[in-house]
Amino acid sequence: MSVKYVPVQWNVFKFLYDFALLVIIMGFLWVFVHIIPDQLTYDPSITPQIQNMRAFGSCAFFLLTAILVIGPLARIDRRFLPLLYNRRHLGVLTCFVAFSHASFVIRWYFVFSPTDRYVALFGTNTAYNQLLGFPFESFGIFALLCLIILATTSHDFWLKFLTPRIWKSLHYLIYPAYAAVVAHIGLGTLQDQPVSIFGFLVVLCVALVVGLHLMARRCELETTDSSALHRVDAYWHALFPVQEIEEGYARVARIDTGDRIAVFLHNGKLSAISNACAHQNGPLGEGKIIDCFVTCPWHGFQYDVTNGRSPAPFTEKIATYQIRVREGIVEVDERANPPGTPVEPLNVEKEDSV
Amino acid sequence: MVAETLVFLIQVWLGVGALVAGAFLLIGIGQVDEDAHGAFAFRPLLIPGILVIWPLVIWRWWVVSTGRDINRHIKAAPRRSHGIVTILLMIILVGTLLISFAIHQERSINIAPVKLDMS
């Protein structure tokens, strides 16, 4: 949450997070360059330059896998939330590692030729009409471009300037980037050597990403079960019994417009806000209310549940919703109020209130 | 020829991006975001992003500065598509790995050279 932009909003946790990341990355590279060559027999044997190239490439792949599993892990088990908190720094570091990999490639394979190295990169292999020998470099270039876009637009300014919808859509590029990296490896280095432990690790990482995303999806559907929901008229939806909401917490509903709505119970009164945090769309409904403010479990942004506004001097706003209770069932109007619109909390003890 | 054209287009793209970055960071950013007033240290961090997505920057600059940014629905996140994206990713990843292993050709290490009979 910021009033005036700064390059990086450092705090102790971020320092520790980044320090741990650097130690892990440097440790991985050291092991890959100094330990692994003696453990593996490459066919054909490779030069130290290629070994460095593979070290950075492998590191980027594992980091990208980590980025993709942190999200679903945090959805499945809240103890992983601290890993999510500073994930953008992990993304930026991954981009640097991938860039180093590309730099090694260009400065080794394309440097001993009178042809411009970048022209050679795009023009050396053009066998796009066959799978065996397919120009796997193009997948790597595409993935690197995606990572550059993600890293260079990770500052909070971009989220506000582009709007959460565009920013989030842009950052969906992490998925095609990962698919491209898997294709880059699968049609590249995996074809260059006998199936090795690296091939096994690639399969394991992909299985992890796919499995955890499926599990998280299932968890999300269970916690926002829409099977009992139904429209009561043109705009109003019946959600769930009031008794199912715990004091100080929310219950989240996904109505058939696709919107997720968090209905909070605070001091015996109900308030409904969008479940998506204005920052990075974190699940506000999984936060707890303290002094009328709910805290996003992802990055700590806070909102007053009665008006969807962050406490001053912060300026973030999210949509609020009109709700009512009929025969003990919470109902919501699908027409979201403009972000930051105050809505009088609903006393649940009043039967059939509107 | 295609590769040379591609490299040239990339250079043009980055060149135009540099011009947009200069104009936006000196003039536009103050028009589109009040939180950027008086904040200068973070602006160089935006340069790489502008170089890459400058058409989007120009479009948003125009939309915000002309007051057309009034559609509140655009601020909603596209979370409803997340499930579809997950399923698509699964299919593509599994398919890619299957293809990779299907076309893989095993080779023996250290194959002894064979002298060809040229007679």
XYZ file of C-alpha atoms in Angstrom:
473
model
C 0.000 0.000 0.000
C 1.623 3.248 -1.015
C 0.793 6.933 -1.087
C 3.846 7.969 -3.073
C 5.723 5.479 -5.221
C 9.176 4.293 -4.225
C 11.443 1.913 -6.192
C 10.994 -0.963 -3.731
C 9.047 -1.004 -0.482
C 11.695 -2.771 1.542
C 11.070 -4.328 4.928
C 12.891 -6.907 7.035
C 10.889 -9.804 5.641
C 11.659 -8.815 2.050
C 15.363 -8.529 2.841
C 15.361 -12.018 4.357
C 13.269 -13.393 1.478
C 15.599 -11.969 -1.159
C 18.712 -13.047 0.745
C 17.374 -16.618 0.955
C 16.558 -16.532 -2.770
C 20.054 -15.388 -3.703
C 21.630 -18.078 -1.511
C 19.431 -20.756 -3.114
C 20.174 -19.558 -6.666
C 23.918 -19.267 -6.112
C 23.974 -22.625 -4.342
C 22.125 -24.256 -7.233
C 24.461 -22.766 -9.833
C 27.538 -23.778 -7.838
C 26.313 -27.362 -7.475
C 25.342 -27.550 -11.149
C 28.659 -26.204 -12.391
C 31.058 -27.846 -9.927
C 29.393 -31.052 -8.734
C 27.091 -32.312 -11.455
C 29.613 -32.511 -14.354
C 31.460 -35.264 -12.469
C 28.232 -37.156 -11.836
C 26.891 -37.159 -15.364
C 28.278 -38.329 -18.642
C 27.092 -36.187 -21.486
C 26.853 -37.524 -24.995
C 28.550 -35.805 -26.677
C 30.695 -34.182 -24.005
C 30.025 -30.478 -23.446
C 32.164 -27.410 -22.948
C 32.253 -25.350 -19.725
C 30.355 -22.608 -21.580
C 27.540 -25.000 -22.379
C 27.616 -26.245 -18.784
C 27.144 -22.651 -17.552
C 24.365 -22.177 -20.063
C 22.572 -25.301 -18.828
C 23.118 -24.297 -15.206
C 21.329 -20.969 -15.680
C 18.655 -22.517 -17.920
C 17.903 -25.277 -15.418
C 17.864 -22.761 -12.579
C 15.367 -20.574 -14.458
C 13.126 -23.595 -15.081
C 13.105 -24.642 -11.416
C 12.514 -21.045 -10.283
C 9.631 -20.724 -12.720
C 8.202 -23.969 -11.388
C 8.512 -22.576 -7.855
C 6.658 -19.414 -8.904
C 3.827 -21.485 -10.317
C 3.475 -23.822 -7.336
C 3.562 -21.120 -4.660
C 0.129 -19.820 -5.669
C -1.785 -23.102 -5.410
C 0.214 -24.141 -2.332
C -0.900 -20.974 -0.554
C -4.496 -21.681 -1.583
C -4.307 -25.235 -0.227
C -2.397 -24.498 2.985
C -2.169 -21.024 4.538
C 1.261 -21.811 6.012
C 2.696 -21.204 2.524
C 1.312 -17.643 2.376
C 4.650 -16.054 3.409
C 6.177 -17.466 0.222
C 3.527 -15.681 -1.800
C 4.131 -12.338 -0.111
C 7.258 -11.433 -2.085
C 6.760 -13.600 -5.163
C 7.332 -10.678 -7.529
C 10.977 -10.488 -6.427
C 11.263 -14.195 -7.195
C 9.839 -13.446 -10.638
C 12.309 -10.636 -11.295
C 15.232 -12.817 -10.217
C 13.963 -15.604 -12.467
C 13.970 -13.181 -15.381
C 17.590 -12.244 -14.635
C 18.597 -15.912 -14.479
C 16.786 -16.674 -17.754
C 18.411 -13.619 -19.336
C 21.829 -14.899 -18.240
C 21.032 -18.250 -19.854
C 20.137 -16.519 -23.127
C 23.239 -14.380 -22.897
C 25.445 -17.478 -22.565
C 23.692 -19.012 -25.590
C 24.220 -15.966 -27.789
C 27.807 -15.413 -26.664
C 28.773 -19.020 -27.377
C 26.787 -20.426 -30.306
C 26.431 -17.248 -32.374
C 29.601 -15.316 -31.709
C 32.093 -17.022 -34.044
C 30.400 -15.971 -37.256
C 30.493 -12.885 -39.504
C 26.675 -12.914 -39.392
C 25.130 -10.628 -36.784
C 24.566 -12.799 -33.726
C 20.891 -11.840 -33.374
C 20.218 -12.436 -37.064
C 21.923 -15.811 -36.671
C 19.764 -16.582 -33.640
C 16.585 -16.153 -35.659
C 17.890 -17.561 -38.917
C 20.068 -20.561 -38.098
C 17.366 -23.173 -37.593
C 14.157 -22.720 -39.592
C 12.925 -26.320 -39.645
C 9.468 -25.372 -38.410
C 7.860 -28.149 -40.466
C 9.224 -31.028 -38.374
C 9.121 -32.038 -34.715
C 12.522 -33.681 -34.523
C 14.955 -30.822 -34.836
C 12.235 -28.196 -34.388
C 13.725 -24.742 -33.650
C 13.270 -25.062 -29.897
C 15.114 -21.745 -29.523
C 11.918 -19.967 -30.585
C 10.130 -21.333 -27.497
C 12.953 -20.048 -25.338
C 12.820 -16.600 -26.963
C 9.059 -16.449 -26.454
C 9.362 -17.510 -22.807
C 12.095 -14.942 -22.177
C 9.963 -12.220 -23.746
C 7.071 -13.196 -21.447
C 9.346 -13.139 -18.392
C 10.700 -9.710 -19.385
C 7.153 -8.345 -19.688
C 6.206 -9.820 -16.317
C 9.333 -8.558 -14.560
C 9.303 -5.081 -16.056
C 5.620 -4.524 -15.235
C 5.784 -5.868 -11.695
C 5.925 -2.481 -9.961
C 2.710 -1.403 -8.247
C 2.494 1.583 -10.597
C 1.688 -0.758 -13.483
C -1.140 -2.423 -11.602
C -2.825 0.915 -10.992
C -2.013 2.414 -14.395
C -3.083 -0.577 -16.482
C -6.015 -1.479 -14.141
C -6.171 -4.867 -12.366
C -8.005 -6.497 -15.291
C -5.381 -5.629 -17.902
C -2.478 -6.150 -15.505
C -3.749 -9.538 -14.402
C -4.447 -10.549 -18.001
C -0.906 -9.524 -18.919
C 0.476 -11.544 -16.039
C -1.377 -14.627 -17.224
C 1.648 -14.762 -19.559
C 3.315 -16.773 -16.807
C 1.331 -19.801 -18.047
C 2.313 -19.689 -21.756
C 5.836 -18.833 -20.587
C 5.995 -22.032 -18.552
C 4.514 -24.091 -21.392
C 7.091 -22.574 -23.753
C 9.928 -23.371 -21.360
C 8.770 -26.996 -21.116
C 8.639 -27.157 -24.943
C 12.076 -25.477 -25.101
C 13.498 -28.181 -22.836
C 11.490 -31.057 -24.296
C 12.427 -30.358 -27.908
C 15.877 -29.085 -26.986
C 18.145 -30.503 -24.356
C 16.011 -33.602 -23.723
C 16.564 -34.606 -27.361
C 20.290 -34.013 -27.057
C 21.046 -36.652 -24.454
C 19.782 -39.979 -23.114
C 16.815 -39.681 -20.788
C 18.519 -38.634 -17.559
C 17.727 -37.488 -14.073
C 17.093 -34.023 -15.517
C 14.338 -35.444 -17.742
C 12.858 -37.109 -14.689
C 12.982 -33.823 -12.755
C 11.257 -31.987 -15.608
C 8.408 -34.517 -15.546
C 8.241 -34.240 -11.752
C 8.064 -30.434 -11.879
C 5.332 -30.468 -14.519
C 3.383 -33.060 -12.516
C 3.754 -30.846 -9.442
C 2.480 -27.752 -11.257
C -0.454 -29.583 -12.825
C -1.351 -31.536 -9.668
C -1.224 -28.557 -7.318
C -3.259 -26.379 -9.680
C -5.923 -29.086 -9.845
C -5.938 -29.445 -6.056
C -6.172 -25.684 -5.565
C -8.986 -25.488 -8.074
C -10.869 -28.175 -6.185
C -10.278 -26.387 -2.857
C -11.516 -23.126 -4.321
C -14.651 -24.725 -5.718
C -15.322 -26.332 -2.341
C -14.900 -23.085 -0.411
C -17.012 -21.135 -2.896
C -19.586 -23.821 -3.520
C -22.109 -22.366 -5.903
C -24.292 -25.454 -6.145
C -26.777 -24.164 -3.560
C -26.982 -20.697 -5.102
C -29.917 -19.575 -7.161
C -31.398 -16.396 -8.519
C -34.373 -15.072 -6.662
C -35.110 -12.402 -9.261
C -33.409 -10.516 -12.089
C -30.465 -9.313 -9.980
C -30.639 -10.933 -6.548
C -28.981 -14.234 -5.673
C -29.631 -16.423 -2.626
C -26.239 -17.378 -1.169
C -26.143 -19.314 2.128
C -27.626 -19.349 5.651
C -26.455 -16.540 7.927
C -25.473 -19.145 10.547
C -22.698 -20.423 8.293
C -20.709 -17.191 8.665
C -18.354 -17.082 11.625
C -18.074 -13.819 13.585
C -15.058 -11.819 12.332
C -14.740 -13.850 9.155
C -16.392 -14.153 5.731
C -18.032 -16.742 3.595
C -17.301 -16.447 -0.125
C -19.859 -17.079 -2.867
C -19.303 -17.308 -6.595
C -22.441 -16.192 -8.388
C -23.192 -17.135 -11.980
C -21.829 -13.848 -13.317
C -18.423 -15.217 -12.293
C -17.935 -12.627 -9.531
C -16.747 -13.768 -6.119
C -18.370 -11.982 -3.216
C -17.139 -12.080 0.379
C -19.894 -11.645 2.989
C -18.429 -10.699 6.372
C -20.038 -10.929 9.806
C -18.704 -8.251 12.141
C -20.256 -7.368 15.496
C -23.417 -9.212 14.451
C -23.763 -7.235 11.207
C -23.246 -8.313 7.612
C -21.231 -6.519 4.933
C -20.450 -7.682 1.406
C -17.417 -6.707 -0.640
C -15.628 -8.044 -3.697
C -13.456 -11.021 -2.824
C -10.654 -9.692 -5.052
C -8.122 -7.350 -3.470
C -7.428 -4.228 -5.567
C -3.714 -4.931 -5.336
C -3.200 -8.351 -6.885
C -6.640 -9.899 -6.533
C -5.817 -11.758 -3.336
C -8.746 -13.586 -1.671
C -10.054 -11.040 0.842
C -12.663 -13.509 2.072
C -9.872 -15.555 3.627
C -8.813 -12.617 5.787
C -9.950 -11.845 9.318
C -11.633 -8.612 10.398
C -9.788 -6.531 12.988
C -11.333 -3.192 13.962
C -13.674 -3.219 10.968
C -10.790 -3.782 8.543
C -10.149 -7.008 6.698
C -6.522 -7.766 5.850
C -5.683 -9.454 2.552
C -3.787 -12.664 3.331
C -1.490 -12.190 0.331
C 0.193 -8.815 0.850
C -1.495 -7.241 3.861
C -3.666 -4.640 2.112
C -6.557 -3.573 4.354
C -10.149 -2.547 3.601
C -13.078 -1.312 5.628
C -15.733 -3.938 4.906
C -18.517 -1.349 5.174
C -17.230 0.827 2.304
C -14.479 -1.110 0.528
C -11.881 1.602 1.198
C -8.365 1.287 2.542
C -7.663 3.308 5.702
C -6.233 6.800 5.113
C -3.792 7.829 3.788
C -4.064 4.844 1.412
C -6.395 5.113 -1.543
C -7.220 1.570 -2.695
C -10.916 0.838 -3.210
C -12.940 -2.256 -4.030
C -16.583 -2.812 -4.933
C -19.242 -3.263 -2.291
C -22.571 -5.078 -2.672
C -26.108 -4.616 -1.419
C -27.273 -7.561 0.651
C -30.425 -8.631 2.465
C -31.556 -11.577 4.557
C -34.711 -13.509 3.816
C -35.765 -16.495 5.915
C -32.270 -16.785 7.289
C -30.630 -16.851 3.842
C -28.189 -14.142 2.753
C -29.067 -12.635 -0.618
C -26.888 -10.342 -2.718
C -27.517 -7.924 -5.579
C -25.184 -8.867 -8.457
C -24.906 -5.202 -9.507
C -21.712 -4.217 -7.714
C -21.537 -0.713 -6.268
C -18.739 1.505 -7.566
C -15.523 0.821 -5.614
C -15.516 2.571 -2.262
C -19.307 2.988 -1.961
C -20.450 2.873 1.684
C -23.182 0.344 2.499
C -24.872 0.307 5.884
C -24.034 -3.025 7.588
C -27.049 -5.311 7.861
C -28.182 -6.347 11.325
C -28.765 -10.083 11.017
C -31.138 -10.157 13.948
C -33.715 -8.321 11.860
C -35.661 -10.956 10.027
C -36.427 -10.423 6.355
C -34.557 -7.134 6.332
C -33.704 -5.437 3.053
C 16.170 -12.028 -44.921
C 13.288 -12.795 -42.566
C 15.677 -12.897 -39.604
C 17.229 -9.562 -40.605
C 13.794 -7.976 -40.948
C 12.811 -9.346 -37.551
C 15.905 -7.902 -35.888
C 15.303 -4.550 -37.620
C 11.678 -4.477 -36.437
C 12.799 -5.216 -32.881
C 15.231 -2.316 -33.060
C 12.490 -0.011 -34.362
C 10.144 -1.217 -31.605
C 12.720 -0.470 -28.904
C 13.580 2.880 -30.501
C 9.978 4.042 -30.499
C 9.677 2.651 -26.965
C 12.580 4.834 -25.857
C 10.851 7.945 -27.243
C 7.583 6.995 -25.539
C 9.446 6.315 -22.285
C 11.011 9.762 -22.368
C 7.731 11.535 -23.033
C 5.698 9.473 -20.590
C 8.116 9.678 -17.685
C 8.662 13.422 -18.113
C 5.100 14.514 -18.962
C 2.495 11.773 -18.948
C 3.013 10.014 -15.660
C 1.987 13.061 -13.676
C -1.232 13.296 -15.701
C -2.283 9.695 -15.118
C -1.331 9.027 -11.499
C -1.356 11.529 -8.656
C 0.751 9.162 -6.539
C 3.615 9.755 -9.018
C 3.768 13.498 -8.242
C 7.114 14.241 -6.661
C 8.184 10.589 -6.899
C 11.165 10.387 -9.236
C 13.375 7.590 -7.916
C 11.052 4.840 -9.124
C 10.618 6.196 -12.652
C 13.784 4.658 -14.179
C 12.401 1.276 -13.101
C 9.512 1.803 -15.525
C 11.726 2.296 -18.592
C 12.183 -1.411 -19.478
C 8.431 -1.972 -19.198
C 7.630 0.982 -21.450
C 10.172 -0.231 -24.024
C 8.321 -3.542 -24.212
C 4.647 -2.544 -24.003
C 4.719 1.044 -25.272
C 1.523 0.738 -27.407
C -0.380 -0.249 -24.259
C 1.204 2.681 -22.406
C 0.120 5.154 -25.097
C -3.409 3.750 -25.119
C -3.771 3.907 -21.309
C -2.171 7.372 -21.235
C -4.775 8.572 -23.742
C -7.678 6.813 -21.971
C -6.793 8.147 -18.514
C -5.815 11.672 -19.503
C -8.960 12.168 -21.597
C -11.267 10.946 -18.836
C -12.456 7.877 -20.711
C -11.444 5.578 -17.864
C -14.928 5.505 -16.355
C -15.924 1.892 -16.909
C -15.652 0.447 -13.453
C -16.123 -3.092 -14.720
C -12.709 -2.928 -16.356
C -11.259 -2.812 -12.876
C -12.609 -6.252 -12.050
C -10.091 -9.068 -12.257
C -10.529 -11.828 -14.862
C -10.570 -14.582 -12.243
C -13.437 -16.416 -13.889
C -11.083 -17.468 -16.683
C -8.527 -18.930 -14.297
C -10.083 -22.397 -14.362
C -10.000 -22.517 -18.169
C -6.388 -21.345 -18.190
C -5.458 -24.075 -15.705
C -7.045 -26.800 -17.815
C -5.448 -25.490 -21.020
C -2.057 -25.362 -19.326
C -2.467 -28.958 -18.158
C -3.286 -30.195 -21.648
C -0.430 -28.281 -23.280
C 2.161 -29.339 -20.690
C 1.237 -33.013 -20.746
C 0.979 -33.010 -24.550
C 4.370 -31.323 -24.914
C 6.081 -33.838 -22.665
C 4.422 -36.776 -24.426
C 5.590 -35.481 -27.815
C 9.091 -34.844 -26.476
C 9.502 -38.380 -25.195
C 7.752 -39.920 -28.224
C 10.221 -38.416 -30.704
C 13.262 -38.953 -28.503
C 15.947 -41.055 -30.153
C 18.165 -43.089 -27.849
C 21.831 -43.100 -28.662
C 24.643 -45.119 -27.179
C 27.480 -43.312 -25.480
C 30.962 -43.776 -26.856
C 30.120 -45.654 -30.025
C 33.269 -47.188 -31.387
C 34.249 -45.817 -34.797
C 33.716 -48.168 -37.716
C 36.074 -48.172 -40.652
C 34.130 -48.064 -43.895
C 35.025 -50.523 -46.549
C 35.792 -48.279 -49.513
C 36.954 -51.026 -51.801
